[in-house]
Amino acid sequence: MGYFGLKTNLSSSFSISLLSILIALLSWEFLVRVGIIPALFLPPPSHVILALVEMVYSGELWPHLMASLKRIALGLFFGVSLGWITGIFTGILRPFESALGPILACIYPVPKIAILPLLILYLGLGESPKVCVIAIGVFFPIYINTKTGVKNIDEQLLLAARSLCKNKLSLILKVIIPASLPHFLSGLKLSTGISLLLLVTSEMIAANSGIGYMILRAADLMLTTKLIAGIVILSILGLIFSYAIELMGRLLNIK
Amino acid sequence: MRLIVETISKFFKKNGTRIPALEDISFEVNDNEFVSIVGPSGCGKSTLLKCIAGLIPPDEGVIKFENISDKKRPLSAIVFQELCLFPWRNVTKNISFGLEELGIPKKLRDEKVSSFIEIMKLKGFERFYPMELSGGMRQRVALARAMVIEPELLLMDEPMGSLDAITAQELQLELMDIIAKRKQSVLYVTHSIPEAVFLSDKVIVMSQRPNKIKAIVDIHPPRPRTKSFKTSKEFVDYLDILWGILG
């Protein structure tokens, strides 16, 4: 039973969601077909799907998708692991936080894409500046959330754990890390959004492959169908990320 | 085992001034003895327990354990009032945590854990997570987790504090029997005088400001005691004495 005594269960709420997406797509299709919206500005969903299928079969999509995925995977890997470790240590050790906190607080408000030109100067036009800018971008939400998670561990829980566990390392591994995981995961959720944002922007600024590059080129050529197909791919990527994180939370029994 | 607490003091600093949390506390807990500490909130009884558990150091005085027969046995384990179970571990895993840390082999660990699941009446709930249990059940798990490592001294900080009266009563009676049967030495913090009288051999009464020991009262009837003790004349007399001391 939900609010107002309305009966809802998982399968019915799923079908409501499905229905609402379907209605949105159909009205979009309808508005374009009737001519209220010109197809050149907003192609109907059917055309976008066709374009996507064609891009998959012609093999045009793969190099771009692979290039983007590789950048995101590497960026997330470095950013998340560094942010996680920094978060845990600054959460546990006061001096560590005093030393690193102010520096990180200065870098945090800078829009990370502003660092890209500098990274290109240092690292050249290859993959590394893009990976690097993503890593820097995702570092912060992971670092901040993990630190918050460590600091918010219930004091009684920690005392009880300390009374049973004299070994510091095992306290970190078996209590502090699992107890801070829910915060880490919400940081991870933010990170995936940020990683997509930085991926696309950096690919639009300095790349000759990737989904961002593909979208920009399609716009230059006024190929709106392809442009929207690119956006759809990004949306699907985002959905896959957030689903994967949710699944991770469920596997780790985080509620 | 024998716990000796000698002239302990502990201060907290607030805005530059030292606020005494414990002043000149001395007492002993002997083997197979159940000792309670009662007092109003803020009298420092929880702080005292944390000092004895080795979680915070006292500023003055000594805490020592004497006559330790088995060096491998942990000195103490603590049970708190609030939910302090690991939410990501199920009942079995919560109970076995301390044993894992002591490096007890898996097979022996499983044996010990399942015996405590039996003792604490948790059978059928082995795979449940703390969130899925009632308050009373959670406290049973917390007790099992502390007792399973067989500490020299079991420390409890208002373990019944968050339970309803009926559940607390039931758990109290069970605790009485389990502790007596296992000859476990206990130091028990509570603000319930009847609970302290019912469970203990010795009740330490603390005052607030100064946070000192006011009196130590022996409760003579042998343990384990039954429910009928609670309605006896003797019980009421003890309550009178303690209320008199607390003023």
PDB file of C-alpha atoms in Angstrom, chain A residues 153-167 170-171 173-180 182 251-255, chain B residues 50 53-56 76-78 80-89 94 97-98 100-102 129 131-132 145-146 149 157:
ATOM      1  CA  ILE A 153      29.905   6.243  11.596  1.00  0.00           C
ATOM      2  CA  ASP A 154      27.908   5.859  14.773  1.00  0.00           C
ATOM      3  CA  GLU A 155      30.190   6.411  17.757  1.00  0.00           C
ATOM      4  CA  GLN A 156      28.709   3.538  19.750  1.00  0.00           C
ATOM      5  CA  LEU A 157      29.124   1.184  16.812  1.00  0.00           C
ATOM      6  CA  LEU A 158      32.761   2.164  16.524  1.00  0.00           C
ATOM      7  CA  LEU A 159      33.358   1.768  20.262  1.00  0.00           C
ATOM      8  CA  ALA A 160      31.721  -1.649  20.257  1.00  0.00           C
ATOM      9  CA  ALA A 161      33.836  -2.632  17.264  1.00  0.00           C
ATOM     10  CA  ARG A 162      37.018  -1.353  18.917  1.00  0.00           C
ATOM     11  CA  SER A 163      36.290  -3.365  22.038  1.00  0.00           C
ATOM     12  CA  LEU A 164      36.132  -6.530  19.915  1.00  0.00           C
ATOM     13  CA  CYS A 165      38.884  -5.696  17.471  1.00  0.00           C
ATOM     14  CA  LYS A 166      42.287  -4.550  18.625  1.00  0.00           C
ATOM     15  CA  ASN A 167      43.914  -4.562  15.192  1.00  0.00           C
ATOM     16  CA  SER A 170      41.264  -4.985  10.420  1.00  0.00           C
ATOM     17  CA  LEU A 171      39.100  -2.286  12.016  1.00  0.00           C
ATOM     18  CA  LEU A 173      38.815  -3.162   6.516  1.00  0.00           C
ATOM     19  CA  LYS A 174      35.995  -4.813   8.412  1.00  0.00           C
ATOM     20  CA  VAL A 175      34.220  -1.895  10.054  1.00  0.00           C
ATOM     21  CA  ILE A 176      35.134   1.536   8.709  1.00  0.00           C
ATOM     22  CA  ILE A 177      35.028   0.659   5.012  1.00  0.00           C
ATOM     23  CA  PRO A 178      31.734  -1.294   5.096  1.00  0.00           C
ATOM     24  CA  ALA A 179      30.128   1.268   7.400  1.00  0.00           C
ATOM     25  CA  SER A 180      31.010   4.092   5.016  1.00  0.00           C
ATOM     26  CA  PRO A 182      26.432   3.761   1.617  1.00  0.00           C
ATOM     27  CA  LEU A 251      24.476  -7.107  -3.486  1.00  0.00           C
ATOM     28  CA  LEU A 252      26.295  -5.449  -0.608  1.00  0.00           C
ATOM     29  CA  ASN A 253      23.027  -5.355   1.329  1.00  0.00           C
ATOM     30  CA  ILE A 254      22.886  -1.582   1.662  1.00  0.00           C
ATOM     31  CA  LYS A 255      19.442  -0.203   2.268  1.00  0.00           C
TER      32      LYS A 255
ATOM     33  CA  LYS B  50      34.685   3.007  28.603  1.00  0.00           C
ATOM     34  CA  ALA B  53      37.070  -1.314  28.432  1.00  0.00           C
ATOM     35  CA  GLY B  54      40.296   0.424  27.422  1.00  0.00           C
ATOM     36  CA  LEU B  55      38.459   2.589  24.894  1.00  0.00           C
ATOM     37  CA  ILE B  56      39.489   5.833  26.586  1.00  0.00           C
ATOM     38  CA  SER B  76      36.664  -7.335  28.384  1.00  0.00           C
ATOM     39  CA  ALA B  77      33.835  -6.954  25.890  1.00  0.00           C
ATOM     40  CA  ILE B  78      31.206  -4.250  25.953  1.00  0.00           C
ATOM     41  CA  PHE B  80      25.777  -0.774  24.647  1.00  0.00           C
ATOM     42  CA  GLN B  81      22.221   0.413  24.906  1.00  0.00           C
ATOM     43  CA  GLU B  82      21.841   1.639  21.349  1.00  0.00           C
ATOM     44  CA  LEU B  83      21.949  -0.514  18.306  1.00  0.00           C
ATOM     45  CA  CYS B  84      25.621  -1.151  17.795  1.00  0.00           C
ATOM     46  CA  LEU B  85      25.439  -4.264  15.643  1.00  0.00           C
ATOM     47  CA  PHE B  86      27.004  -4.257  12.201  1.00  0.00           C
ATOM     48  CA  PRO B  87      24.084  -3.605   9.832  1.00  0.00           C
ATOM     49  CA  TRP B  88      25.921  -5.298   6.939  1.00  0.00           C
ATOM     50  CA  ARG B  89      26.431  -8.556   8.805  1.00  0.00           C
ATOM     51  CA  ASN B  94      27.706 -10.346  13.882  1.00  0.00           C
ATOM     52  CA  PHE B  97      33.058 -10.920  14.579  1.00  0.00           C
ATOM     53  CA  GLY B  98      35.035 -10.958  17.817  1.00  0.00           C
ATOM     54  CA  GLU B 100      37.393 -13.791  13.835  1.00  0.00           C
ATOM     55  CA  GLU B 101      39.505 -11.028  15.317  1.00  0.00           C
ATOM     56  CA  LEU B 102      40.922 -13.435  17.906  1.00  0.00           C
ATOM     57  CA  TYR B 129      20.077  -8.708   9.342  1.00  0.00           C
ATOM     58  CA  MET B 131      17.335  -4.122  10.586  1.00  0.00           C
ATOM     59  CA  GLU B 132      14.987  -7.081  10.293  1.00  0.00           C
ATOM     60  CA  ARG B 145      28.490 -11.129  20.322  1.00  0.00           C
ATOM     61  CA  ALA B 146      30.125  -9.928  23.536  1.00  0.00           C
ATOM     62  CA  ILE B 149      34.532 -14.300  23.052  1.00  0.00           C
ATOM     63  CA  ASP B 157      26.092  -0.047  29.442  1.00  0.00           C
TER      64      ASP B 157
END
